[in-house]
Amino acid sequence: MATPESQYDTSAPVLVTGATGYVAGWLIRRLLEEGFTVHAAVRDPENASKVGHLTKMASDLKGDLKLFAADLLDEGSYTEAMQDCSVVFHTASPFINSVADPQRDLVDPALIGTRNVLETVNGVPSVRRVVVTSSCAAIYGDGADCARAPGGTLTEDIWNTTSGIGHNAYSYSKTLAERAAWEIAEAQSRWKLVTINPSLVLGPALNAKPTSESFNLIAQAGNGAMKSGVPKIEIGAVDVRDVAEAHMRAGFVEDAAGRYITSARTISFLEVGQALAAHFGDGWPFPRREMPKWLIWLAGPMVNKAFTRRWVSANVGHPWKADNSRSVRDLGMTYRPLDVAAVEMFQQMIDTGKVKKR
Ligand code: NAP
């Protein structure tokens, strides 16, 4: 049977940085399905445990894959991978909450890396569009920031002004990186920048050993860490397959422009626990109630070093609301249900031994 023609112009290759990653895996799958030649930039193309899923997908799907070695901190290392590409998807950036040195481990790769990739774009004439994977973390830092947004709702007009190297360093790294991206883009007129700003990404991974912080967060729901209760925290969340689709459309929809909040809806930590409990039953120590804020404020720093008193005050008990309507209107996004994403993700962690019933 003949494969259907792609709705996209697949004549030029496209580059995906951070190709080994969780989000990038699903994006590359979509690109290969459409028949693109994907230039996949990774730190070590010889590392089969990191790139095996990509080469396997390429052998099963319509498109082609070429691996290139590149590192965010090596100036010019993306030049070869970028040759002849029409679109650059810059997804690479560490997403880890617990780091030894936030400047070295988060801010430098995010910021220096974004400058490195986008300055390389300036020297490669085939590139007409760059899609940067930013984050809602570049829009807000703490839950309390929502109340300060007009109408209590986060929009693409808002920037995170509350994060710093000592408080929400990951969010700080994403804010600095996205600001740098806009600065570089606005200094020229040959290529267009579009940013995808996802909230917390959920759903199964295609890579064998996902490193994304998304997995640690969901694993905590099943490893007993939150058995006696969860903080009353609301966040936005989105299925990883929707994030990949949003990248595709940001890369190819003619009129796509600016920042796109890519978020299905608001969920609470308790709701995630309840969705998992409803599917996996009582044998798991999923959180089934919320803890009073005063208790978390008092005991939090001893239980989890991320729960500093400043963090608890600014994040527990604050409603979270974001407006995803630009992504719906311009990119035609529709969003999948999040309980399915959480259940599929947890099932994968059971199957791979990342979470175990005690
Ligand atoms: P991930 O699986 O950990 O992917 C991060 C990618 O960045 C990996 O491919 C990693 O390569 C690469 N990377 C890190 N440091 C690098 C360096 N020095 N040089 C080259 N590559 C480097 O995490 P993810 O969740 O997919 O995140 C992908 C993007 O989505 C990031 O920009 C993140 O900020 C953004 N995002 C994620 C979420 C979420 O909830 N997951 C939400 C909003 C935005 P290695 O495999 O070699 O380490």
XYZ file of C-alpha atoms and ligand atoms in Angstrom:
406
model
C 0.000 0.000 0.000
C 1.359 3.451 -0.920
C 2.137 5.735 2.036
C -0.019 8.868 2.025
C 1.646 12.091 0.896
C 2.723 14.314 3.766
C 0.892 17.601 4.274
C 4.319 19.087 4.971
C 7.123 20.040 2.614
C 9.629 17.323 3.463
C 12.154 18.231 0.779
C 14.726 19.702 3.197
C 16.079 18.026 6.333
C 15.269 19.366 9.810
C 17.468 19.459 12.903
C 16.407 18.303 16.361
C 18.824 19.147 19.200
C 18.703 16.997 22.353
C 17.410 14.148 20.187
C 17.913 11.567 22.968
C 15.330 13.358 25.156
C 11.792 12.510 26.197
C 10.033 15.312 24.295
C 12.415 15.027 21.342
C 11.704 11.292 20.954
C 8.028 11.905 20.191
C 8.830 14.881 17.968
C 11.285 12.802 15.935
C 8.702 10.071 15.620
C 6.183 12.554 14.164
C 8.816 13.935 11.773
C 9.779 10.439 10.602
C 6.114 9.518 10.149
C 5.750 12.481 7.794
C 8.821 11.437 5.839
C 11.342 14.067 6.939
C 15.060 13.501 7.011
C 15.866 14.245 10.639
C 19.304 15.449 11.647
C 19.437 14.267 15.243
C 22.044 16.052 17.385
C 23.118 14.045 20.415
C 26.081 14.104 22.759
C 27.252 10.624 21.830
C 25.948 9.027 18.617
C 27.778 5.786 19.515
C 25.783 5.282 22.724
C 23.278 2.624 21.628
C 21.309 2.793 24.879
C 20.603 6.482 24.165
C 19.984 6.405 20.405
C 18.751 2.832 19.767
C 15.066 3.853 19.879
C 15.737 6.558 17.263
C 17.459 4.268 14.773
C 14.731 1.666 15.291
C 12.002 4.240 14.602
C 13.814 5.375 11.477
C 13.906 1.814 10.159
C 10.145 1.408 10.790
C 8.902 4.782 9.547
C 8.919 6.735 6.291
C 11.658 9.284 7.024
C 15.418 9.038 7.476
C 17.619 9.725 10.468
C 21.180 11.004 10.592
C 22.973 11.223 13.907
C 25.430 14.039 14.671
C 27.610 14.658 17.728
C 27.102 18.040 19.399
C 27.213 19.547 22.873
C 25.437 22.685 24.058
C 28.640 23.927 25.639
C 30.856 23.384 22.555
C 30.663 26.484 20.427
C 29.977 25.693 16.793
C 29.318 22.011 17.439
C 25.838 22.160 15.818
C 27.128 23.601 12.512
C 27.537 20.303 10.702
C 24.163 18.934 11.882
C 22.406 22.119 10.735
C 23.661 22.117 7.132
C 20.794 22.329 4.568
C 18.101 22.216 7.293
C 14.945 24.308 6.858
C 13.761 24.120 10.462
C 15.727 23.795 13.695
C 13.921 22.347 16.715
C 16.004 23.274 19.739
C 14.810 20.995 22.548
C 18.114 20.299 24.357
C 18.274 21.684 27.892
C 18.646 19.865 31.193
C 15.356 19.283 33.038
C 16.467 18.156 36.489
C 15.428 19.593 39.825
C 18.185 18.296 42.041
C 21.607 19.523 40.923
C 24.908 20.117 42.712
C 25.665 23.427 41.022
C 22.656 25.211 39.437
C 24.812 27.605 37.418
C 26.970 24.852 35.919
C 24.287 22.159 35.645
C 21.234 24.189 34.553
C 21.850 27.806 33.598
C 25.029 27.339 31.553
C 23.764 24.556 29.271
C 20.376 26.290 28.838
C 21.682 29.779 28.160
C 25.078 29.166 26.529
C 23.484 26.293 24.594
C 20.631 28.427 23.226
C 23.072 31.151 22.170
C 25.318 28.534 20.596
C 22.506 26.949 18.548
C 20.844 30.219 17.483
C 24.098 31.946 16.580
C 24.893 28.942 14.411
C 21.484 29.433 12.733
C 22.616 32.956 11.784
C 25.395 31.391 9.709
C 23.319 28.678 7.980
C 21.229 30.267 5.188
C 18.894 27.292 4.622
C 17.231 27.733 8.034
C 13.957 29.674 7.802
C 12.431 28.856 11.176
C 13.603 27.939 14.666
C 11.328 26.330 17.240
C 12.715 26.568 20.773
C 11.324 24.298 23.470
C 10.878 26.806 26.237
C 8.529 26.180 29.159
C 5.727 27.622 31.247
C 8.647 27.962 33.679
C 9.748 30.965 31.592
C 6.305 32.499 32.220
C 5.937 31.946 35.967
C 8.218 30.822 38.787
C 5.972 30.123 41.783
C 2.258 29.317 41.962
C 1.770 32.655 43.736
C 2.787 34.434 40.502
C -0.560 33.427 38.935
C -2.505 35.697 41.282
C -0.372 38.635 40.107
C -1.174 37.948 36.433
C -4.067 39.948 34.936
C -7.293 38.099 35.818
C -5.220 35.507 37.704
C -4.384 33.819 34.385
C -0.934 33.268 32.855
C -0.604 34.295 29.210
C 2.231 34.530 26.702
C 2.620 38.236 27.595
C 3.992 37.325 31.001
C 7.596 36.553 31.940
C 8.932 34.826 35.018
C 10.482 37.516 37.215
C 10.624 35.621 40.516
C 13.122 32.809 39.860
C 16.852 33.096 40.465
C 19.921 30.950 40.872
C 18.976 30.168 44.513
C 15.218 29.712 44.015
C 13.660 27.655 41.187
C 16.959 27.529 39.280
C 15.499 25.357 36.503
C 12.794 27.965 35.840
C 15.485 30.646 35.908
C 17.529 28.717 33.323
C 14.519 28.468 30.989
C 13.698 32.170 31.410
C 17.240 33.301 30.601
C 17.457 30.913 27.638
C 14.164 32.017 26.102
C 14.974 35.700 26.591
C 18.326 35.142 24.850
C 16.543 33.348 22.005
C 14.225 36.315 21.394
C 17.145 38.751 21.576
C 19.059 36.849 18.886
C 15.948 36.371 16.720
C 14.954 40.028 16.902
C 18.418 41.158 15.814
C 17.881 39.658 12.345
C 15.076 39.134 9.817
C 16.002 36.017 7.797
C 14.539 33.381 10.102
C 11.551 33.324 12.402
C 11.495 32.152 16.016
C 8.529 30.351 17.559
C 8.614 29.059 21.123
C 6.620 26.202 22.581
C 6.059 26.721 26.311
C 4.774 23.433 27.747
C 3.552 22.969 31.291
C 4.528 19.686 33.038
C 4.819 17.015 30.357
C 3.245 13.603 31.078
C 2.956 10.352 29.161
C 5.173 7.406 28.212
C 8.708 7.800 26.877
C 10.158 6.325 23.706
C 13.720 6.433 25.062
C 14.699 3.459 27.208
C 15.959 5.289 30.295
C 14.249 8.663 30.506
C 16.182 11.282 32.483
C 13.465 13.954 32.363
C 12.325 15.252 35.751
C 8.745 14.456 34.650
C 9.481 10.797 35.496
C 10.842 11.518 38.982
C 7.726 13.512 39.791
C 5.334 10.737 38.763
C 7.534 8.034 40.354
C 7.186 9.856 43.689
C 3.430 9.304 43.516
C 3.993 5.542 43.664
C 7.129 5.093 45.775
C 5.550 6.029 49.090
C 7.198 9.466 49.292
C 3.747 11.059 49.364
C 1.872 8.269 51.153
C 0.796 10.365 54.116
C -0.351 13.197 51.888
C 0.625 15.649 49.198
C 0.958 19.384 49.316
C -2.074 21.198 47.895
C -0.355 22.177 44.673
C -1.823 22.967 41.297
C 0.156 22.941 38.087
C -0.519 22.776 34.379
C 0.130 19.525 32.537
C 0.118 18.246 28.972
C 0.532 14.939 27.142
C 3.990 14.493 25.563
C 2.368 13.564 22.228
C 0.556 16.900 22.200
C 3.833 18.694 22.923
C 5.410 16.931 19.931
C 2.454 17.900 17.736
C 2.677 21.524 18.869
C 6.349 21.558 17.832
C 5.453 20.167 14.397
C 2.838 22.846 13.847
C 5.095 25.589 15.217
C 7.670 24.489 12.651
C 5.405 24.394 9.631
C 2.167 26.386 10.111
C 2.873 29.486 8.027
C 1.404 32.051 10.420
C 2.679 30.544 13.666
C 4.481 33.284 15.608
C 5.596 34.145 19.112
C 5.191 32.078 22.258
C 2.681 29.253 22.709
C 1.538 28.067 26.118
C 1.168 24.335 25.465
C -0.877 23.008 28.367
C -4.005 20.834 28.474
C -5.348 22.025 31.816
C -4.711 22.525 35.524
C -4.256 19.457 37.731
C -3.422 19.007 41.401
C -0.897 16.531 42.811
C -3.837 14.868 44.605
C -5.695 14.428 41.327
C -2.688 12.626 39.823
C -2.623 10.282 42.842
C -6.363 9.653 42.520
C -6.132 8.921 38.772
C -3.331 6.401 39.420
C -5.200 4.821 42.372
C -8.363 4.454 40.284
C -6.428 2.513 37.642
C -3.784 0.561 39.592
C -5.828 -0.179 42.735
C -5.024 -0.152 46.418
C -1.711 -2.008 46.434
C 0.254 1.190 45.777
C 0.985 3.958 48.285
C -0.506 6.726 46.114
C -1.317 9.985 47.875
C -4.978 10.036 48.876
C -5.222 13.310 50.783
C -3.714 16.758 50.949
C -1.564 17.853 53.861
C -2.153 21.124 55.673
C 0.154 23.883 54.469
C 1.432 24.662 57.977
C 2.639 21.077 58.367
C 4.519 21.138 55.077
C 5.953 24.565 55.937
C 7.187 23.169 59.251
C 8.355 19.687 58.235
C 8.870 20.118 54.478
C 12.535 21.184 54.501
C 13.417 18.074 56.574
C 11.543 15.680 54.292
C 12.505 17.078 50.896
C 15.180 19.690 50.374
C 13.224 21.207 47.491
C 10.463 22.148 49.978
C 12.187 25.234 51.376
C 9.938 27.489 53.462
C 10.029 30.130 50.734
C 8.990 27.540 48.162
C 6.172 26.163 50.336
C 4.810 29.668 51.053
C 4.837 30.615 47.375
C 3.531 27.345 45.918
C 1.240 25.488 48.308
C -2.421 26.458 48.140
C -2.131 28.821 45.173
C -4.511 28.280 42.234
C -2.811 27.796 38.827
C -4.455 28.995 35.658
C -3.045 29.521 32.170
C -4.630 30.482 28.873
C -3.801 27.976 26.104
C -6.087 29.611 23.525
C -3.275 30.875 21.244
C -2.150 27.264 20.723
C -5.730 26.222 19.946
C -6.388 29.134 17.581
C -3.069 29.379 15.699
C -1.775 25.813 15.846
C -5.161 24.041 15.905
C -4.199 22.149 19.038
C -6.637 19.859 20.815
C -5.447 18.277 24.047
C -5.608 14.670 25.186
C -6.911 13.626 28.630
C -4.241 13.731 31.323
C -5.361 10.739 33.389
C -4.535 8.498 30.402
C -1.086 10.115 30.080
C -0.355 9.617 33.802
C -1.578 5.991 33.757
C 0.441 5.087 30.631
C 3.521 6.728 32.100
C 3.182 4.901 35.406
C 2.531 1.589 33.640
C 5.757 2.083 31.692
C 7.633 2.758 34.945
C 6.248 -0.501 36.384
C 7.245 -2.406 33.234
C 10.786 -0.990 33.279
C 11.249 -1.427 37.051
C 11.532 2.299 37.833
C 8.723 1.909 40.372
C 8.139 -1.227 42.428
C 5.298 -2.321 44.658
C 6.613 -2.623 48.227
P 15.167 15.146 28.825
O 14.584 13.884 28.354
O 16.075 15.074 30.014
O 15.879 15.858 27.612
C 16.912 16.794 27.777
C 17.799 16.717 26.560
O 18.806 17.735 26.660
C 18.540 15.365 26.448
O 18.531 14.966 25.110
C 19.945 15.721 26.893
O 20.940 14.916 26.303
C 20.054 17.127 26.340
N 21.172 17.835 26.956
C 21.341 18.158 28.258
N 22.541 18.763 28.419
C 23.144 18.787 27.204
C 24.383 19.265 26.713
N 25.288 19.844 27.519
N 24.652 19.130 25.386
C 23.763 18.539 24.544
N 22.577 18.055 24.951
C 22.269 18.177 26.261
O 14.017 16.189 29.244
P 12.706 16.647 28.478
O 11.636 16.667 29.486
O 12.521 15.896 27.219
O 13.093 18.145 28.121
C 13.261 18.575 26.782
C 12.958 20.053 26.720
O 11.610 20.273 27.126
C 13.838 20.894 27.625
O 14.137 22.094 26.949
C 12.916 21.180 28.817
O 13.270 22.358 29.486
C 11.583 21.314 28.093
N 10.395 21.137 28.924
C 10.166 19.940 29.534
C 9.026 19.806 30.325
C 8.700 18.524 31.026
O 7.797 18.501 31.872
N 9.358 17.415 30.716
C 8.137 20.897 30.469
C 8.412 22.086 29.813
C 9.540 22.192 29.035
P 21.530 13.600 27.053
O 20.536 12.501 26.767
O 22.851 13.394 26.413
O 21.610 13.909 28.500
